[in-house]
Amino acid sequence: MRFEVYDADDKKDLRNLKKQEFIGAAEFALHEAIRAKDQILRLPLVDKGKSNGTIILHAEEVKEKLSSNLAHMTIECYGAVKNSPMFYRLLRSDGNSFFPVYQSEACRRRNGNIKWHKVKIPTAGLFRDDQSKPLRIELYEYFSNGNHKLLETRDFQFVSIIDGFKWESKVGVIVFKDVSVEKRASFLEYLFGGCQISLAIAIDFTASNNDPDMPNSLHSTNLQKNQYVQAIRAIGDILQEYDSDKNIPVFGFGAKVPGFKSASHCFALNGNIFAPEVHTIDGVLNTYTKNLTKLHFSGPVSYTHLRAHETDSYLVCRLLLEKKKKKKK
């Protein structure tokens, strides 16, 4: 991102920057503002190598209320009068009509009652940021031919069922219980809360990726067409900025490494399994390209050996694998 600061010499034509006096510019990446102490970033305003003051940036996350949260609820039917399976649909209103947002499984009554699975629905799709918006529940009798029979309908508001709700319908007593809203923390909230990110990469070198010299190889020696390079760069350039030391373990699997006859399910791309780290994503890609033609693509795949290198910290795993093509019938 880049900020430019001007002295307004012509206040009648502020949009024409040529008529204003340029004071200086400051450039930064978003992660610098996020990781700055108290999310306050101070940068010099520079013009032709000369500093003309300081710009102070305050970073703050802005998000819609409840937009990433989950609504939880359990719906049951006591004293069900139907022997055949029943299911329900939840619908939300857009002001003029109702649209379905959830459909339960079909269940038969047991001991006179029906207990459907607990529901988790994103609040953004259910009521946005207004818990008083109209919702609707529709009760259906299930038929295997798809011609389900609508039994009963009831409109309600989420705010009215938070503390539990009972509805004596014609098919039984419908009970809403365990109703709550689960707050889902954002990426920035995890970072501000002290979450540490340590990036590690494992690359698929199985034979189905095709030899690097082949035009359709996912590991093409033409790096502009190499899909693994593109994926590592796209993901790694972002995540490495939140890795405190930027030392990234890099593993490969599914290939025969020089000196071994069988395929390895886990090998360090830098050749040192006891210290597999390289510095920054540039180092990852340099190590990858240097070793690309030295490996003999093979198989099969096993992830058990990769998991042996996990830490005792919380793990979020993203595997970069070849996308299998569907066979034509």
mmCIF file of C-alpha atoms in Angstrom, residues 40-209:
data_model
loop_
_atom_site.group_PDB
_atom_site.id
_atom_site.type_symbol
_atom_site.label_atom_id
_atom_site.label_comp_id
_atom_site.label_asym_id
_atom_site.label_seq_id
_atom_site.Cartn_x
_atom_site.Cartn_y
_atom_site.Cartn_z
ATOM 1 C CA ILE A 40 0.259 1.786 15.214
ATOM 2 C CA LEU A 41 2.754 2.199 12.380
ATOM 3 C CA ARG A 42 4.988 5.254 11.980
ATOM 4 C CA LEU A 43 6.529 5.812 8.561
ATOM 5 C CA PRO A 44 8.651 8.635 7.096
ATOM 6 C CA LEU A 45 7.194 10.661 4.237
ATOM 7 C CA VAL A 46 9.916 10.542 1.613
ATOM 8 C CA ASP A 47 10.406 12.619 -1.517
ATOM 9 C CA LYS A 48 13.528 12.070 -3.650
ATOM 10 C CA GLY A 49 15.330 10.401 -0.754
ATOM 11 C CA LYS A 50 14.535 13.193 1.711
ATOM 12 C CA SER A 51 12.262 12.729 4.716
ATOM 13 C CA ASN A 52 9.620 15.446 5.027
ATOM 14 C CA GLY A 53 7.869 14.296 8.167
ATOM 15 C CA THR A 54 6.132 11.226 9.552
ATOM 16 C CA ILE A 55 2.776 9.645 8.862
ATOM 17 C CA ILE A 56 1.133 7.656 11.674
ATOM 18 C CA LEU A 57 -1.209 4.824 10.698
ATOM 19 C CA HIS A 58 -3.680 3.159 13.051
ATOM 20 C CA ALA A 59 -4.804 -0.323 11.910
ATOM 21 C CA GLU A 60 -8.231 -1.516 12.957
ATOM 22 C CA GLU A 61 -10.307 -4.481 11.825
ATOM 23 C CA VAL A 62 -13.776 -3.542 10.636
ATOM 24 C CA LYS A 63 -16.325 -6.318 10.271
ATOM 25 C CA GLU A 64 -20.068 -6.772 10.099
ATOM 26 C CA LYS A 65 -21.732 -7.853 13.348
ATOM 27 C CA LEU A 66 -22.310 -11.595 13.628
ATOM 28 C CA SER A 67 -21.321 -12.083 9.982
ATOM 29 C CA SER A 68 -18.917 -14.935 10.748
ATOM 30 C CA ASN A 69 -20.778 -16.399 13.721
ATOM 31 C CA LEU A 70 -22.777 -19.618 13.973
ATOM 32 C CA ALA A 71 -26.319 -20.082 15.259
ATOM 33 C CA HIS A 72 -26.800 -23.327 17.213
ATOM 34 C CA MET A 73 -30.137 -24.982 17.937
ATOM 35 C CA THR A 74 -31.715 -28.356 18.516
ATOM 36 C CA ILE A 75 -35.268 -29.016 17.343
ATOM 37 C CA GLU A 76 -37.335 -31.949 18.605
ATOM 38 C CA CYS A 77 -40.915 -33.123 18.259
ATOM 39 C CA TYR A 78 -42.576 -34.641 21.343
ATOM 40 C CA GLY A 79 -45.698 -36.758 21.027
ATOM 41 C CA ALA A 80 -45.336 -37.071 17.263
ATOM 42 C CA VAL A 81 -48.585 -38.297 15.731
ATOM 43 C CA LYS A 82 -47.085 -39.502 12.439
ATOM 44 C CA ASN A 83 -45.565 -42.952 11.967
ATOM 45 C CA SER A 84 -43.862 -41.936 8.704
ATOM 46 C CA PRO A 85 -40.570 -39.996 8.670
ATOM 47 C CA MET A 86 -40.673 -36.228 9.110
ATOM 48 C CA PHE A 87 -38.211 -33.427 8.372
ATOM 49 C CA TYR A 88 -38.254 -29.669 8.679
ATOM 50 C CA ARG A 89 -36.953 -26.678 6.731
ATOM 51 C CA LEU A 90 -35.791 -23.331 8.117
ATOM 52 C CA LEU A 91 -36.372 -20.286 5.947
ATOM 53 C CA ARG A 92 -35.316 -16.653 6.229
ATOM 54 C CA SER A 93 -37.117 -13.573 4.984
ATOM 55 C CA ASP A 94 -35.791 -10.953 2.580
ATOM 56 C CA GLY A 95 -38.755 -8.680 3.330
ATOM 57 C CA ASN A 96 -41.045 -9.925 0.598
ATOM 58 C CA SER A 97 -40.686 -13.702 0.587
ATOM 59 C CA PHE A 98 -38.977 -16.588 2.392
ATOM 60 C CA PHE A 99 -35.945 -18.558 1.191
ATOM 61 C CA PRO A 100 -34.764 -21.928 2.575
ATOM 62 C CA VAL A 101 -31.453 -21.916 4.447
ATOM 63 C CA TYR A 102 -31.495 -25.367 6.045
ATOM 64 C CA GLN A 103 -33.229 -28.728 5.650
ATOM 65 C CA SER A 104 -32.999 -31.426 8.306
ATOM 66 C CA GLU A 105 -32.674 -35.153 7.847
ATOM 67 C CA ALA A 106 -35.854 -37.238 7.767
ATOM 68 C CA CYS A 107 -36.475 -39.081 11.052
ATOM 69 C CA ARG A 108 -39.062 -41.521 12.366
ATOM 70 C CA ARG A 109 -40.454 -41.213 15.851
ATOM 71 C CA ARG A 110 -38.897 -43.288 18.629
ATOM 72 C CA ASN A 111 -40.793 -43.762 21.880
ATOM 73 C CA GLY A 112 -43.249 -41.227 20.511
ATOM 74 C CA ASN A 113 -40.643 -38.513 19.900
ATOM 75 C CA ILE A 114 -38.488 -37.265 17.004
ATOM 76 C CA LYS A 115 -34.999 -35.909 17.657
ATOM 77 C CA TRP A 116 -33.261 -34.240 14.733
ATOM 78 C CA HIS A 117 -29.535 -33.528 14.636
ATOM 79 C CA LYS A 118 -28.224 -30.360 16.233
ATOM 80 C CA VAL A 119 -28.061 -27.470 13.746
ATOM 81 C CA LYS A 120 -25.174 -25.086 13.069
ATOM 82 C CA ILE A 121 -26.029 -22.316 10.592
ATOM 83 C CA PRO A 122 -23.944 -19.213 9.728
ATOM 84 C CA THR A 123 -25.824 -16.231 11.105
ATOM 85 C CA ALA A 124 -25.027 -14.252 7.960
ATOM 86 C CA GLY A 125 -27.341 -16.552 6.025
ATOM 87 C CA LEU A 126 -29.972 -16.793 8.747
ATOM 88 C CA PHE A 127 -30.652 -13.272 10.037
ATOM 89 C CA ARG A 128 -27.611 -11.123 9.157
ATOM 90 C CA ASP A 129 -27.070 -8.772 12.121
ATOM 91 C CA ASP A 130 -30.729 -8.544 13.177
ATOM 92 C CA GLN A 131 -31.998 -11.359 15.394
ATOM 93 C CA SER A 132 -35.539 -9.970 15.151
ATOM 94 C CA LYS A 133 -35.849 -10.696 11.421
ATOM 95 C CA PRO A 134 -38.693 -13.090 10.530
ATOM 96 C CA LEU A 135 -37.827 -16.781 10.220
ATOM 97 C CA ARG A 136 -40.057 -19.700 9.293
ATOM 98 C CA ILE A 137 -40.119 -23.399 10.065
ATOM 99 C CA GLU A 138 -41.943 -25.814 7.762
ATOM 100 C CA LEU A 139 -42.755 -29.376 8.862
ATOM 101 C CA TYR A 140 -42.960 -32.069 6.170
ATOM 102 C CA GLU A 141 -43.970 -35.690 5.946
ATOM 103 C CA TYR A 142 -41.242 -37.485 3.975
ATOM 104 C CA PHE A 143 -41.976 -39.657 0.916
ATOM 105 C CA SER A 144 -39.258 -41.503 -1.008
ATOM 106 C CA ASN A 145 -40.662 -40.362 -4.380
ATOM 107 C CA GLY A 146 -39.912 -36.748 -3.471
ATOM 108 C CA ASN A 147 -43.553 -35.682 -3.189
ATOM 109 C CA HIS A 148 -43.225 -34.568 0.416
ATOM 110 C CA LYS A 149 -46.327 -33.305 2.185
ATOM 111 C CA LEU A 150 -46.260 -29.931 3.960
ATOM 112 C CA LEU A 151 -47.864 -30.482 7.377
ATOM 113 C CA GLU A 152 -47.563 -27.160 9.162
ATOM 114 C CA THR A 153 -45.807 -23.776 9.113
ATOM 115 C CA ARG A 154 -44.838 -21.371 11.888
ATOM 116 C CA ASP A 155 -43.159 -17.951 11.713
ATOM 117 C CA PHE A 156 -40.860 -16.840 14.534
ATOM 118 C CA GLN A 157 -37.849 -14.693 15.388
ATOM 119 C CA PHE A 158 -34.465 -15.959 16.507
ATOM 120 C CA VAL A 159 -34.471 -13.566 19.457
ATOM 121 C CA SER A 160 -37.732 -15.174 20.682
ATOM 122 C CA ILE A 161 -36.235 -18.695 20.902
ATOM 123 C CA ILE A 162 -32.906 -17.854 22.570
ATOM 124 C CA ASP A 163 -34.254 -18.956 25.974
ATOM 125 C CA GLY A 164 -36.099 -21.950 24.527
ATOM 126 C CA PHE A 165 -39.450 -22.186 22.767
ATOM 127 C CA LYS A 166 -42.353 -24.644 22.547
ATOM 128 C CA TRP A 167 -44.979 -24.791 19.821
ATOM 129 C CA GLU A 168 -47.979 -27.105 20.105
ATOM 130 C CA SER A 169 -48.489 -28.047 16.472
ATOM 131 C CA LYS A 170 -50.959 -30.496 14.933
ATOM 132 C CA VAL A 171 -48.192 -33.106 14.547
ATOM 133 C CA GLY A 172 -46.732 -32.796 18.058
ATOM 134 C CA VAL A 173 -45.027 -30.359 20.401
ATOM 135 C CA ILE A 174 -42.121 -28.715 18.553
ATOM 136 C CA VAL A 175 -39.355 -27.738 20.970
ATOM 137 C CA PHE A 176 -36.430 -25.408 20.241
ATOM 138 C CA LYS A 177 -33.634 -25.903 22.762
ATOM 139 C CA ASP A 178 -29.888 -25.346 23.254
ATOM 140 C CA VAL A 179 -30.239 -22.146 21.190
ATOM 141 C CA SER A 180 -27.152 -19.946 21.141
ATOM 142 C CA VAL A 181 -24.830 -17.887 18.951
ATOM 143 C CA GLU A 182 -21.210 -18.993 18.736
ATOM 144 C CA LYS A 183 -18.758 -16.178 18.150
ATOM 145 C CA ARG A 184 -16.136 -17.160 15.609
ATOM 146 C CA ALA A 185 -12.858 -15.319 15.987
ATOM 147 C CA SER A 186 -11.300 -13.712 12.920
ATOM 148 C CA PHE A 187 -7.721 -14.265 11.736
ATOM 149 C CA LEU A 188 -6.657 -10.927 13.229
ATOM 150 C CA GLU A 189 -8.266 -11.746 16.573
ATOM 151 C CA TYR A 190 -6.191 -14.912 16.739
ATOM 152 C CA LEU A 191 -3.033 -12.905 16.015
ATOM 153 C CA PHE A 192 -3.857 -10.197 18.564
ATOM 154 C CA GLY A 193 -4.581 -12.932 21.090
ATOM 155 C CA GLY A 194 -1.018 -14.227 20.820
ATOM 156 C CA CYS A 195 -1.424 -17.006 18.238
ATOM 157 C CA GLN A 196 1.930 -17.937 16.700
ATOM 158 C CA ILE A 197 2.134 -19.118 13.085
ATOM 159 C CA SER A 198 4.887 -21.479 11.967
ATOM 160 C CA LEU A 199 4.692 -22.286 8.289
ATOM 161 C CA ALA A 200 5.745 -25.736 7.027
ATOM 162 C CA ILE A 201 5.417 -27.055 3.479
ATOM 163 C CA ALA A 202 5.143 -30.587 2.060
ATOM 164 C CA ILE A 203 5.217 -31.066 -1.726
ATOM 165 C CA ASP A 204 3.718 -33.928 -3.737
ATOM 166 C CA PHE A 205 6.271 -35.537 -6.101
ATOM 167 C CA THR A 206 4.248 -38.584 -7.141
ATOM 168 C CA ALA A 207 4.451 -39.779 -10.745
ATOM 169 C CA SER A 208 0.912 -38.677 -11.588
ATOM 170 C CA ASN A 209 2.184 -35.065 -11.585
#
